[in-house]
Amino acid sequence: DSNLLVIILDTNPFVWAESAKAPHTPLSLDDALRQVLIFINAHLALKYNNKVVVIASHVGHSKFLYPISDDEITKHRISGERNANMYPNFQFVMDQIVASLQELLSNTDVSFLEKDSGTSSMITGAFSMALCYIHRITKNDDLGHIKPRIMILSLSPDSAAHYIPLMNCIFSAQKAAIPVDVCKVYGEETAFLQQAANITGGIYVQVENPQSLLQYLMFAFLPERYARKFLNLPNQDQVDFRAACFCHKKIVDIGYVCSVCLSIFCSWSPVCTTCKTKFAFRPMVPPSPMRGKPSPISK
Amino acid sequence: MSVDNFKTNIYEYLETLPKVTFLRLFEKPATCLAIFRLLPSIGRQIVMSFLYVEAEIQVQDVNNWVNKDGEKMLPEALHKLSRLRIFEQKSSTLTMNYTFRQEFRNALTGGGAQQSFGLPCSSPDKHPVDIPFLDQYATQQWESILHYMVGTSSNKTPSRGVLNLLERSQLMQYGTDNPDTLQITNKGFQFLLQDVNTQVWAFLLQYLNMAEVLQMDLVEVLNFLFQLGSLELGENYSVETLTQTQQQMLEDLRDYGIVYQRKRGSRRYYPTRLATTLTSGNMAIAGAALKNVTAGDISKTAATGNSGAGTTVAAVVDEESEQGFIVLETNYRIYAYTESPLQIAVLNLFVQLQSRFRNMVAGVITRESVRNALIKGITARQIISYLETHAHPQMRKKTPILPLTVVDQIQLWEMERCRLKTHAAYLYHEFNVQADFDAAAKHAKDIDVLLWSNPKKRTMVITQSGHDQVKGFVKRRLNNPRG
């Protein structure tokens, strides 16, 4: 059986700059990249037919770092020189990833910093690209030999504007039985990615000591799907199940849910925007804790 | 299945080596990588997780790490790890072998100066060869050996070294009637039915045994074999980094079709598909019609031999299923889509071939044909696994792959040959007194040597080992009749 590991790397340069200056636990993109490359080599070393795909989720867009098409290989002038000390597969993958990443970062559009979405990266876009790639590969694979899984290395906070597309991706992954693992390297907890790991049966780890990122990766994220049945891997005790409302994209704890299509709203509206069902009654007033008797139900 | 076969063979061989040899073996990152891939899943995970942990590991921690389902697999994995000298277990702690740790880290990071992954030639070849040529060369060499074993007429007899190897591994033996030619043995027939990887490794293990006798350095031979497994197909490598022993090996490996060298003293060599799939377990030779990398649209890289890239994910799957060419029906008919005379000769061992077309042969599995195979020493299990490994992709889509009726029937035909079991025994008869007979029979049954008795006729059969005791008992009884 071949294991296909799709890594979604959060390459938001602004957040990485913050992380490199973090007071107690600095981690720059260089350090992290070195450790991730060793992790990728470890994954390829497990079996001769393991495959890896790396997608960078940048601000505003996401891009495949590996595998890339032949024109791009020549464009980046990746030298085909072979090093006798390195396994050819490892070298091939590493060269491409490093070259693509360099090109990606040097072409960053700084104007995004001014916009609101400056601090969040395009995880949803990368996630969709990953799912499409996996679908394409498994379509050719009649005998079910390829076992895909997705791993997200995330730093930026959740972007509530992308709630709906992200949840759609998560549900597709669940249907296709693709586990989604999340490694939170820097930044606070993200509710949506926690839910992703929880629903698809993946692993969620908040890294406390980023300098030893490699050890976290090797221990928790390396085991393939087959080996996970036998190992006790980090689990989440409490999952933050908050959602974002569909109207303003705010994250809400308590809200209004349409009984037909289950879309979530922060405030009542007579017509559901998703399924256009009309609700012809006035809303119930929630009982306030100060009143003695329960209020009469208004029709 | 084929992957596990040759893995167990290599593993068993490695287990026999002394600790010192392992320490030398671990000095090369390529060897560390190849040995690492032989471990079971949990074993691999344990090695990776503790590769960068310098402290000693408590066995208790490892036990806690594995959950209930994995508890059964853990002892076996730990056993293998310690037999391969990767981990040493002392009372309650595990320590990883220092050399292995350093060199394996080098393998992952590309460090070290061992050049153990093969140095490609810097100057271009004046007579370059491409992948189809290499495949054809490998197939030609390998099949000439197999043809020689089966006895089909072919132009080339294999070289002296190969014949020597065949004889030492008892796949062929010098015939009693004409002591000059080799004839195939039972073991040889079984060998023919195995898949290519297992066959190649059987040869190589025999070669290793011979190497010890010929005073070749075992460690260097093993290093070179594992290095071959990590080379790229289609790339030419320089002989500069090889030691004396390894260069000598190149000549032998040429005969088996594992590497290609234009002339004996050539400064570069090309690994063939047989070499690059040595440690991977993927089917080595794709048969007559080699459909190369089918993901042709995204991979022009096939020509540069980057067959490990993610672009060829689909191709890897195709390679495995393209080995299959046998369609087996429930009415025992077989259709084999092959033109290779070798495959047809192998099929002829247990199938009654009825018609032959340009791209296909058709036949029937009959009792006679299977009995012929059984008489030659082939087991039913081997016939069934041969059919399974070479099953056509259409067949593979069904579960079970082969029709159960045919599988069961082949096994029944095998069991038919075991209808009689013989025991060396003694027959006791002509007891004059019933009481004597009953007492003797009871005694024999008590000491568990009675095979058969007939009280009416007063005869019984005693095993050879129990004969003395029963004889003594009967004599005593006859001498002291109890009235």
XYZ file of N, CA and C in Angstrom, chain A residues 8-9 11 54-65 104 121-130:
78
model
N -0.005 20.808 3.817
C -0.380 22.184 3.515
C 0.423 23.071 4.446
N 1.316 23.843 3.863
C 2.245 24.632 4.652
C 1.754 26.066 4.659
N 2.398 29.633 4.654
C 3.598 30.431 4.403
C 3.319 31.920 4.497
N 3.275 18.862 -1.555
C 3.354 20.015 -0.663
C 2.661 21.190 -1.316
N 1.725 21.786 -0.572
C 1.015 22.952 -1.083
C 1.272 24.098 -0.120
N 1.596 25.263 -0.654
C 1.815 26.413 0.213
C 0.547 27.229 0.248
N 0.121 27.565 1.476
C -1.048 28.420 1.565
C -0.536 29.810 1.944
N -0.577 30.688 0.979
C 0.027 32.009 1.094
C -1.075 33.017 1.339
N -0.716 34.318 1.452
C -1.809 35.290 1.555
C -2.416 35.456 0.179
N -3.708 35.317 0.118
C -4.401 35.614 -1.127
C -4.434 34.499 -2.141
N -3.505 33.577 -2.091
C -3.570 32.465 -3.030
C -2.791 31.294 -2.478
N -2.942 30.135 -3.091
C -2.152 28.988 -2.653
C -1.565 28.324 -3.885
N -0.490 27.587 -3.684
C 0.285 27.108 -4.825
C 0.907 25.766 -4.478
N 1.048 24.933 -5.483
C 1.742 23.659 -5.311
C 3.240 23.905 -5.242
N 3.870 23.418 -4.183
C 5.336 23.520 -4.136
C 5.967 22.269 -4.726
N 8.079 31.787 -4.451
C 6.796 32.237 -3.926
C 6.978 33.419 -2.984
N -4.151 33.283 6.044
C -3.680 32.732 4.784
C -4.759 31.867 4.161
N -4.551 31.481 2.939
C -5.581 30.846 2.120
C -5.643 29.352 2.389
N -5.958 28.984 3.633
C -5.978 27.550 3.953
C -7.062 26.853 3.152
N -8.178 27.531 3.007
C -9.295 26.893 2.307
C -8.930 26.560 0.871
N -8.262 27.529 0.217
C -7.854 27.272 -1.163
C -6.921 26.079 -1.249
N -5.956 26.057 -0.330
C -4.994 24.944 -0.355
C -5.695 23.629 -0.071
N -6.624 23.660 0.871
C -7.363 22.454 1.225
C -8.122 21.921 0.004
N -8.791 22.826 -0.715
C -9.531 22.365 -1.901
C -8.597 21.784 -2.931
N -7.448 22.443 -3.124
C -6.500 21.911 -4.105
C -6.036 20.530 -3.704
N -5.815 20.339 -2.396
C -5.381 19.028 -1.924
C -6.436 17.974 -2.218
